[in-house]
Coordinates of C-alpha atoms and ligand atoms in Angstrom, one line a residue:
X19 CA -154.3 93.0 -68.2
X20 CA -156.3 91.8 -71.3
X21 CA -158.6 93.6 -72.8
X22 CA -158.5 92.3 -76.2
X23 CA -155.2 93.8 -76.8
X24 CA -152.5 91.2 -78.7
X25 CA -148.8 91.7 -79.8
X26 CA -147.4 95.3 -80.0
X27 CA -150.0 97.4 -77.8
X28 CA -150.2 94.3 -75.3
X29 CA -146.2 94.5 -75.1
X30 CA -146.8 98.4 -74.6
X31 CA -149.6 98.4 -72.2
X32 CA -147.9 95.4 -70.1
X33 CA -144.1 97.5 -69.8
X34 CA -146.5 100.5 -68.3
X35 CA -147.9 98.0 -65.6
X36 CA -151.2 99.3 -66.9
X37 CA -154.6 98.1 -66.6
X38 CA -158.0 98.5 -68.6
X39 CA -159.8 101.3 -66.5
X40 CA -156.3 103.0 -65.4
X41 CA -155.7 106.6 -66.6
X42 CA -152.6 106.7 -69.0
X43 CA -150.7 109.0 -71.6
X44 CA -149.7 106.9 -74.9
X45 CA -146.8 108.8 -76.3
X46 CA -146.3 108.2 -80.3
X47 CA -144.9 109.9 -83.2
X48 CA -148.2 111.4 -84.2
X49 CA -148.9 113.3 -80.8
X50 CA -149.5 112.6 -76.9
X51 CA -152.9 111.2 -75.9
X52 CA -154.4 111.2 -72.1
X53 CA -157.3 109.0 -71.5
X54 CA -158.6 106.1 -69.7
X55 CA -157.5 102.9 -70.9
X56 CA -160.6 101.1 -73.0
X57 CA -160.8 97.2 -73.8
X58 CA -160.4 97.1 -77.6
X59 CA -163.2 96.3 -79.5
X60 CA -162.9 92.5 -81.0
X61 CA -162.9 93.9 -84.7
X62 CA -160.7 96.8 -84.1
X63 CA -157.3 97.1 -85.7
X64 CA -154.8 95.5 -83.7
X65 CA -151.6 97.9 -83.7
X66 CA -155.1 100.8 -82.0
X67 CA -155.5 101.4 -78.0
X68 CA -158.4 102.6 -77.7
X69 CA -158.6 105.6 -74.8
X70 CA -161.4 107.2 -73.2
X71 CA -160.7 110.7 -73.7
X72 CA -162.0 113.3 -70.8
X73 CA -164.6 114.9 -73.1
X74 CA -166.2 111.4 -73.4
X75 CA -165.6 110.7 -76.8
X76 CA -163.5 107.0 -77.5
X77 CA -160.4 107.2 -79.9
X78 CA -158.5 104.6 -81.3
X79 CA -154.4 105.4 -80.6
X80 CA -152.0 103.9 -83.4
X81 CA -149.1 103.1 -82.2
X82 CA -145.2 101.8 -83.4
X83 CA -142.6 100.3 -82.7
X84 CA -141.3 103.4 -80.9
X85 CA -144.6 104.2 -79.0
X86 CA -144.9 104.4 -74.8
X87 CA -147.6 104.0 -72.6
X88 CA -147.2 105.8 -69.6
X89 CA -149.7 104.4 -66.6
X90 CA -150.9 107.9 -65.0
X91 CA -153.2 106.8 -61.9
X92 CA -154.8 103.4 -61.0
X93 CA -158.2 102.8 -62.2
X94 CA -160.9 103.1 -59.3
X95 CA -163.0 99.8 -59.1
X96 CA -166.3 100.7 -61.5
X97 CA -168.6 101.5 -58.5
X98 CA -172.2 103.1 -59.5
X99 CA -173.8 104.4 -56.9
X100 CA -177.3 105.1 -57.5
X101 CA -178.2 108.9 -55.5
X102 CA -180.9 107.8 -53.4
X103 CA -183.6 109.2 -55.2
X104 CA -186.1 111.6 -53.2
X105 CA -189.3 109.8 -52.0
X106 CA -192.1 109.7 -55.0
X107 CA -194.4 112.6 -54.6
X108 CA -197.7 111.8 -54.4
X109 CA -199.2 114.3 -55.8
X110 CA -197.3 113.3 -59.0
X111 CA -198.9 111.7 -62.3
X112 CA -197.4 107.9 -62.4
X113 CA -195.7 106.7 -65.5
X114 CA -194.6 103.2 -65.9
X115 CA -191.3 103.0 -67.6
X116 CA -190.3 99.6 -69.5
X117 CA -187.1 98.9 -70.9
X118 CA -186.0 96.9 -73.8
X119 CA -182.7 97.4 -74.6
X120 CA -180.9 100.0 -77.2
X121 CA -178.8 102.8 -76.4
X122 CA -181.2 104.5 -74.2
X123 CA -181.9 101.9 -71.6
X124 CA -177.7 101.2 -71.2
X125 CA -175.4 102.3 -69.1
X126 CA -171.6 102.4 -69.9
X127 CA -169.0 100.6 -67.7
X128 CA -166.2 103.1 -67.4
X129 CA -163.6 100.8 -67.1
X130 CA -164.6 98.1 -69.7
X131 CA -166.1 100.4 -72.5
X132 CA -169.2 97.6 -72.4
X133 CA -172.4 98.7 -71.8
X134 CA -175.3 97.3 -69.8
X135 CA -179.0 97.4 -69.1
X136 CA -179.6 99.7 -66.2
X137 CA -183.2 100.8 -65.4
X138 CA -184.3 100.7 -62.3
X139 CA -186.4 103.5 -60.8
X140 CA -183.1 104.6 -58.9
X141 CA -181.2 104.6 -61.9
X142 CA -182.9 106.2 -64.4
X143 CA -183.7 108.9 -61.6
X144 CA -180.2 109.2 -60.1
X145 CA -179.0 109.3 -64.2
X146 CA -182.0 112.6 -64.8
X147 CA -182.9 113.9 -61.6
X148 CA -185.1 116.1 -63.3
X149 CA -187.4 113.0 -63.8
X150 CA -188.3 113.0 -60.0
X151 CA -190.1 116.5 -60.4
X152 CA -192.3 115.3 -63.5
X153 CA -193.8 111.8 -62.5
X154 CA -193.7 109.0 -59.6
X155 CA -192.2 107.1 -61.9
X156 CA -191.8 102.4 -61.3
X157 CA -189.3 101.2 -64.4
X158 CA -188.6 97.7 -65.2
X159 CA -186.8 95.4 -67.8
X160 CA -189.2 93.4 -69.9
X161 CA -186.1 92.5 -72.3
X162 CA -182.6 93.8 -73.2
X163 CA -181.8 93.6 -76.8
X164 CA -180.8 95.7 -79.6
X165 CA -183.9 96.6 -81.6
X166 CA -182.3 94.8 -84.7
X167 CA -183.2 91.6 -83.0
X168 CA -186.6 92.6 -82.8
X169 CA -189.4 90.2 -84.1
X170 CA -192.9 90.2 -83.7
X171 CA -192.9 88.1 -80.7
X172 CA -191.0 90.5 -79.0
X173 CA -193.6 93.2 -80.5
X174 CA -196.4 90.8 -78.7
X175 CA -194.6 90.3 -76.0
X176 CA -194.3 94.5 -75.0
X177 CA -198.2 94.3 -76.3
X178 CA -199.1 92.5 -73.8
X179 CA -196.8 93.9 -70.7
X180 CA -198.3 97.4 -72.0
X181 CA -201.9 96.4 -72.3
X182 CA -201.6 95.3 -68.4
X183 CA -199.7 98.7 -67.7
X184 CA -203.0 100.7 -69.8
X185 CA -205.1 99.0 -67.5
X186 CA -203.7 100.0 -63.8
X187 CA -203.5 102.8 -62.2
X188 CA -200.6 104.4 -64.2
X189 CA -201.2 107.4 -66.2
X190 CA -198.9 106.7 -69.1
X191 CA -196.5 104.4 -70.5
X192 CA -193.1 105.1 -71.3
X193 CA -190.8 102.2 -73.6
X194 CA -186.9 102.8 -73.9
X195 CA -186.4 101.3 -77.2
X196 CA -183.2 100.7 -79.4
X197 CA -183.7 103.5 -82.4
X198 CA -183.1 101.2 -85.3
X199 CA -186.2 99.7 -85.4
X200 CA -187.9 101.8 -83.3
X201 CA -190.8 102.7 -86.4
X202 CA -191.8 98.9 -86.5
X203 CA -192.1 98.2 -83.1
X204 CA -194.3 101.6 -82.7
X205 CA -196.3 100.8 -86.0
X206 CA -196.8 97.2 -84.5
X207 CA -198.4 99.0 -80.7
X208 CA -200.5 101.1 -82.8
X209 CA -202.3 98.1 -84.2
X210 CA -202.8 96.4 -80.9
X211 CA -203.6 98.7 -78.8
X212 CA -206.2 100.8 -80.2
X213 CA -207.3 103.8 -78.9
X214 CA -205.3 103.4 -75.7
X215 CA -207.0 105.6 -72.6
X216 CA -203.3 106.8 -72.2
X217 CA -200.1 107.7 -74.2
X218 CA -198.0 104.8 -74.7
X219 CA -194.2 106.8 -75.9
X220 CA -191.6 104.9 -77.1
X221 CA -188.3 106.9 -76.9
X222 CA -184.8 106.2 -77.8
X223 CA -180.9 108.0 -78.0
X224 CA -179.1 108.4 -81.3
X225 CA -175.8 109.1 -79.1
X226 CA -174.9 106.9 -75.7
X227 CA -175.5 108.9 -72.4
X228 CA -171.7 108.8 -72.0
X229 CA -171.0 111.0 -74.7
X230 CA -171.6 115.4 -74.6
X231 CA -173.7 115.8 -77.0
X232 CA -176.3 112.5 -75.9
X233 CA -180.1 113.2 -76.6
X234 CA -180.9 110.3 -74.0
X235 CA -181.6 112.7 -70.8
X236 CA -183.8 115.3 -72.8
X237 CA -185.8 112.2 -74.5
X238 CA -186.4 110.6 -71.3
X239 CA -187.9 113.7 -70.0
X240 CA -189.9 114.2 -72.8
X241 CA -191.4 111.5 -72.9
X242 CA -192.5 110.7 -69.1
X243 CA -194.1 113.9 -69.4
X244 CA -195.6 113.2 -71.9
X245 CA -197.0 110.1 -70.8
X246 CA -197.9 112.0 -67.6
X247 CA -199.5 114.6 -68.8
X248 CA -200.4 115.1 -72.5
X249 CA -204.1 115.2 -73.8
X250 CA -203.0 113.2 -76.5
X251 CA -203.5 109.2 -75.8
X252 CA -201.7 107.2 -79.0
X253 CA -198.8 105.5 -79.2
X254 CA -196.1 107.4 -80.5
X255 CA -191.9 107.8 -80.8
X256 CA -190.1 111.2 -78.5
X257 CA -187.3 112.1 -80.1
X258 CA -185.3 115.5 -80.9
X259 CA -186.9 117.4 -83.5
X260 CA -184.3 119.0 -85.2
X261 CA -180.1 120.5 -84.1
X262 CA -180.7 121.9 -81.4
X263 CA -181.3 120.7 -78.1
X264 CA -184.6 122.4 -76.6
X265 CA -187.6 120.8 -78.9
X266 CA -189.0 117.1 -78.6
X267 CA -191.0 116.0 -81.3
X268 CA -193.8 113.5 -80.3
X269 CA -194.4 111.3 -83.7
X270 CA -198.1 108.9 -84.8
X271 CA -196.4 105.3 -83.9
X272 CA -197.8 105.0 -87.6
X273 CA -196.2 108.0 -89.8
X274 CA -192.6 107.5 -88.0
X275 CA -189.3 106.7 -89.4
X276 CA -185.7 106.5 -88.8
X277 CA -184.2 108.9 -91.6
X278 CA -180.5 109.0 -90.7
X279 CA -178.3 106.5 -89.2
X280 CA -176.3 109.2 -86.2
X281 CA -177.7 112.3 -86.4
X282 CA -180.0 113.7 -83.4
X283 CA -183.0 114.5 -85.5
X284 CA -183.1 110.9 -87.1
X285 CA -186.7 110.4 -86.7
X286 CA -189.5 112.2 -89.0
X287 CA -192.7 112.1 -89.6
X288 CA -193.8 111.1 -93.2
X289 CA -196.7 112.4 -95.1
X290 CA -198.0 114.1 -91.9
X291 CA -197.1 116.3 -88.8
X292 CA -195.9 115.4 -86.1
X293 CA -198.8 114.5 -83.1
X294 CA -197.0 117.2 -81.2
X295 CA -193.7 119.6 -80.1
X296 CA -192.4 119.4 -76.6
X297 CA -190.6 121.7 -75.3
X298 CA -189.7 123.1 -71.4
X299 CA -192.4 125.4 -72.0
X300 CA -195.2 123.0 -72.9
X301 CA -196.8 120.8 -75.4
X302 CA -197.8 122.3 -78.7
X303 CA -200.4 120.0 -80.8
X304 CA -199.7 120.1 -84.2
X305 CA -202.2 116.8 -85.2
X306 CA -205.5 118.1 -86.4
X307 CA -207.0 115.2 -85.1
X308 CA -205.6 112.9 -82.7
X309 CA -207.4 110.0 -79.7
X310 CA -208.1 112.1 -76.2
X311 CA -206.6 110.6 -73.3
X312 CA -209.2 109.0 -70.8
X313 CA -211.7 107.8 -73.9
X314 CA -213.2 104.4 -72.9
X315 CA -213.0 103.0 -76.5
X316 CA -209.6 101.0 -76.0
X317 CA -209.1 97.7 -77.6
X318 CA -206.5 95.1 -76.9
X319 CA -206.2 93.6 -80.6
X320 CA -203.1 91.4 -80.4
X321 CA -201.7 88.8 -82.8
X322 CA -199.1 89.0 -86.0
X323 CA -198.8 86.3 -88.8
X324 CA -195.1 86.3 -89.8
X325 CA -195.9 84.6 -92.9
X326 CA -195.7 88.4 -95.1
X327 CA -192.8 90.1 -97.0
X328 CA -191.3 93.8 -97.5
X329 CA -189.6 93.4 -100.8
X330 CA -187.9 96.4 -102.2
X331 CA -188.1 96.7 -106.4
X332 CA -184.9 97.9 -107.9
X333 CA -184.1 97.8 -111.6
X334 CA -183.5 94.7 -113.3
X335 CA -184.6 92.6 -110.4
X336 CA -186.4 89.4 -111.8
X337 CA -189.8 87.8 -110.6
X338 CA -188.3 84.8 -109.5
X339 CA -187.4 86.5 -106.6
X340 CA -190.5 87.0 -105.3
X341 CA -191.6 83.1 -106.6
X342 CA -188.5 82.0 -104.6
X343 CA -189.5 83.2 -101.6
X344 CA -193.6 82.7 -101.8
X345 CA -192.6 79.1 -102.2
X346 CA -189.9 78.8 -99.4
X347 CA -191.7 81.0 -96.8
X348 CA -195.3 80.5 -97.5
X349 CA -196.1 83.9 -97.6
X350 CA -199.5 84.6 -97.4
X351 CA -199.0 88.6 -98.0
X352 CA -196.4 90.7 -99.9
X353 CA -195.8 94.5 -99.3
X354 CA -193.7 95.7 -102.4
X355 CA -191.9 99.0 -102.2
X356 CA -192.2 100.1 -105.7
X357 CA -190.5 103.2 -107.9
X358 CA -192.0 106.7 -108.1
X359 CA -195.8 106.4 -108.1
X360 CA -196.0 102.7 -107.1
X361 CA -194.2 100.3 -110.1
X362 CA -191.8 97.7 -110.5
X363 CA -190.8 95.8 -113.9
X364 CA -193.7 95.0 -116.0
X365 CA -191.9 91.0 -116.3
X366 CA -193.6 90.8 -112.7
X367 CA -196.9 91.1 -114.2
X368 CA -197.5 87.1 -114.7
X369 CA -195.9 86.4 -111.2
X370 CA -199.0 88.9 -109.9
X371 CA -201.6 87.3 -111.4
X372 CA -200.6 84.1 -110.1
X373 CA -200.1 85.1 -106.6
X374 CA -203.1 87.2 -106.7
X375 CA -205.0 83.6 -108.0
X376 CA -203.7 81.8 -105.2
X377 CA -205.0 84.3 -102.9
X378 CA -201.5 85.9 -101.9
X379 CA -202.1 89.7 -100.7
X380 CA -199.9 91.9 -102.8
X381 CA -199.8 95.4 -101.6
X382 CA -197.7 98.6 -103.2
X383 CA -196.1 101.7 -101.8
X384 CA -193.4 104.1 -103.2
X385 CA -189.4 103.6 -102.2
X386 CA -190.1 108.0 -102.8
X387 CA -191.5 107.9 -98.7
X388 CA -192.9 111.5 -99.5
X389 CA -196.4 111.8 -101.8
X390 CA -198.6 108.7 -101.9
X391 CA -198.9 106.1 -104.8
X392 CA -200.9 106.4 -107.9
X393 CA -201.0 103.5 -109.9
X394 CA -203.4 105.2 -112.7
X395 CA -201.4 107.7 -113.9
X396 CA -199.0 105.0 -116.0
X397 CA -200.1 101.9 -117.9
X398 CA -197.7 100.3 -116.1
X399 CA -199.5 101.0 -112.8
X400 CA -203.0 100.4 -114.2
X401 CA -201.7 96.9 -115.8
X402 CA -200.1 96.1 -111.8
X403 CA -203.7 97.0 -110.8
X404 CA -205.2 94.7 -113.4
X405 CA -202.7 92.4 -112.2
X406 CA -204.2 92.3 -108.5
X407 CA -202.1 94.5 -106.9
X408 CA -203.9 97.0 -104.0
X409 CA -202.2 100.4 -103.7
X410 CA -201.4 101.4 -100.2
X411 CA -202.0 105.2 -100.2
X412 CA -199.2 107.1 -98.3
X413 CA -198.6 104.3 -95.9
X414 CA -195.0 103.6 -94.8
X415 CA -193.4 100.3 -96.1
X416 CA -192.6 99.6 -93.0
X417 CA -195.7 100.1 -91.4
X418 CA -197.8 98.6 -94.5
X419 CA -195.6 95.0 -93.3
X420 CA -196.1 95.1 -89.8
X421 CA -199.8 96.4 -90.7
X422 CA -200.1 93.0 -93.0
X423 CA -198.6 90.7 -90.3
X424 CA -201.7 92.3 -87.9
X425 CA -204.3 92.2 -90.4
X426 CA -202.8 88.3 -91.8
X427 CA -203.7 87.2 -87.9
X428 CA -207.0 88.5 -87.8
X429 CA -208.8 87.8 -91.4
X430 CA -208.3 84.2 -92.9
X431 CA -209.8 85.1 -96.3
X432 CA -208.3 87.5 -99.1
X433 CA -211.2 90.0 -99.9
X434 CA -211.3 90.8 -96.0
X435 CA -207.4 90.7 -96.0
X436 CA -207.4 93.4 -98.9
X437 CA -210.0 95.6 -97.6
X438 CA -208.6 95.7 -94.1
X439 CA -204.5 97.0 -96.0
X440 CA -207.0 99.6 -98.4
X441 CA -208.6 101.1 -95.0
X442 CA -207.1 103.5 -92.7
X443 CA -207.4 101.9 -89.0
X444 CA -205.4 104.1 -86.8
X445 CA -204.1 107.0 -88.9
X446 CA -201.7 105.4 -91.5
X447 CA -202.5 106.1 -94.3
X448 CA -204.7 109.0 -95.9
X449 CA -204.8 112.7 -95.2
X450 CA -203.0 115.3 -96.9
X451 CA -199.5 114.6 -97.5
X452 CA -197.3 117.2 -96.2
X453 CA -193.9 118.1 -98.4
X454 CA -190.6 116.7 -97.4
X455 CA -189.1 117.9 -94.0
X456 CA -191.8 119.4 -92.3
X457 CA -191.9 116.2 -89.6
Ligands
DGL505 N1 -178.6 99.0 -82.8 C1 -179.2 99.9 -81.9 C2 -180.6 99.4 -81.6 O1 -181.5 99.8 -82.3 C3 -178.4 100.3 -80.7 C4 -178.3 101.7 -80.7 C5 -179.6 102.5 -80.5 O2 -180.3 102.4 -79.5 O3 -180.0 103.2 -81.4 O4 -180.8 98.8 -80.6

């Protein structure tokens, strides 16, 4: 036995003759607990054994002094047996699932607590049968990381393995993405792969497939159909709409965020609808306008210059901040994410002028995410405009960045960098902007 456990619950865990993976009772003076016996988490409190419980949730056990562990049954050796899958049906739509790490594209080890990439076309169809009846569907691993670790070579890099994909004989692609940064990565396909002929759906799971009340399976399903099937051929993020557990929304790679760090209906759409709603019953469109799968106007615009910066404003934060890091990363664009209609501190107003002189892109949209900016209504604003700096509409920090790094790659000098940020390319920016919540 190991685990990670040290001192007191080692001592404990030892007398039982348990072993991580074996089920066991720990007996303390808060209560009895039953579960399966989980490695403990490096940073977890020491005097904690963490158990498995049978509704699939983990808790953390304290224990004294005067605590037992009492070994129940032996652990079984962790054996996944893929269900031989039923052979593809022809007939079927074919969807090209790739996975690059997160939540969704993991599978837990029972008996360690770790989890692990797992997605090949056996596993993800043994793990949602119902997948089988949807699409023929080929899966593969193009990386395995948590979305955190994300850059835009890794953004290239699923460019590129789609862009192939868009070109065969599939009829949608489906990504399995970690959630956190899920907006970026769909923001940066959106400006590479323009008017794809098919959908290209990232989707993700707020809660690990091992747990009850997981949205992985329902995502999944979503989204390969989806990809197999929907009129609608952008790139976009499936994920549960709201609470309950029966409506998918498909969100514009472009308009999509992560709004909540557990909850189910994390992701929204800002400033517009979502593209779509899926349900079991169908697809409803909500877009007004959106690309038509099967168009023959795709174009394979890859490339991102790291050299740009998302800087959020607060109060009292001082220009040299923004000097600093000009100087030490040679920025060559900045996207500031501004107060209320689009300001920060009128003492930035010389820094501005000076980046603005030396050709530096300096971009604004609101920290408010709802309503667009308006930098005329203030003095403030019109002396930030004076100062060079281009409002950004209703565009998404996030997507204004990873929309500068695209445009930074493709136009060398400033007046072509500035009007490329001030026009709407693929739908991010412009249109009416819908009050909060309705995405
Ligand atoms: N940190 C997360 C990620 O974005 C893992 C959990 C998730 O998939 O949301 O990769």
């Amino acid at each position: 036995m190991d685990g990670g456990y040290t001192g007191l619950c080692r001592r404990l865990i030892s007398e039982a003759g348990a072993s991580i993976g074996d089920e066991v009772l720990v007996v303390t003076r808060k209560g009895e607990y039953r579960g399966f016996l989980m490695m403990r988490y490096e940073l977890g409190a020491a005097d904690h054994i963490v158990l498995k419980l049978a509704n699939g949730y983990n808790i953390g056990v304290k224990v004294w002094d005067d605590s037992r562990v009492v070994k129940l049954s032996e652990s079984r050796p962790p054996s996944f047996r893929a269900v031989e899958p039923p052979p593809p049906d022809p007939g079927l739509p074919h969807v090209a699932v790739i996975s690059t790490g997160g939540t969704i594209a993991s599978r837990v080890d029972y008996r360690t607590g770790g989890v692990r990439p797992a997605l090949t076309a056996s596993d993800l169809l043994s793990a949602v049968p119902e997948l089988s009846g949807i699409a023929r569907i080929s899966a593969e691993v193009l990386m395995s990381i948590y979305s955190e670790n994300m850059n835009p070579r890794n953004w290239a890099l699923m460019a590129e393995r789609v862009d192939s994909l868009l070109r065969s004989d599939v009829d949608g692609v489906v990504i399995a993405h970690g959630t956190d940064t899920m907006g970026y990565s769909a923001a940066a396909l959106s400006f590479v792969l323009q008017q794809p002929p098919k959908p290209v759906v990232l989707v993700g799971s707020q809660r690990s497939s091992d747990r009850p009340s997981s949205d992985a399976a329902l995502n999944l399903v979503a989204a390969v159909d989806i990809a197999a099937k929907a009129p609608i051929a952008e790139v976009g993020v499936c994920m549960h709409l709201g609470h309950s557990d029966d409506v998918i929304a498909f969100h514009r790679g472009v308009r999509v965020v992560k709004l909540h760090t557990s909850s189910r209906s994390a992701f929204k759409s800002v400033n517009c609808e979502p593209l779509a709603l899926w349900t079991r019953s169908g697809l409803k469109i909500q877009a007004e306008k959106y690309h038509r799968r099967g168009g023959d106007d795709y174009r394979f615009m890859p490339g991102f210059d790291e050299r740009a910066l998302l800087l959020k404003f607060y109060p009292g934060m001082s220009p040299e901040v923004l000097e600093v890091l000009r100087e030490r990363l040679c920025l060559r664009g900045v996207v500031l994410e501004g107060t209320g209609l689009g300001h920060v501190s009128s003492s930035f107003i010389p820094t501005l002028k000076r980046l603005r002189d030396e050709g530096v892109f300096v971009g604004m949209t609101s920290q408010c995410r709802y309503g667009r900016v308006d930098m005329l209504v203030y003095d403030n604003g019109r002396d930030l405009l004076r100062a060079g700096v281009v409002p950004l509409d209703n565009m998404l920090a996030e997507t204004a960045l990873v929309k500068l790094m695209w445009v930074l790659a493709r136009a060398e000098e400033y007046e072509e960098v500035k009007r490329l940020m001030a026009t709407n390319l693929v739908g991010e920016m412009g249109g009416r902007s819908m009050p909060e919540g309705v995405g």
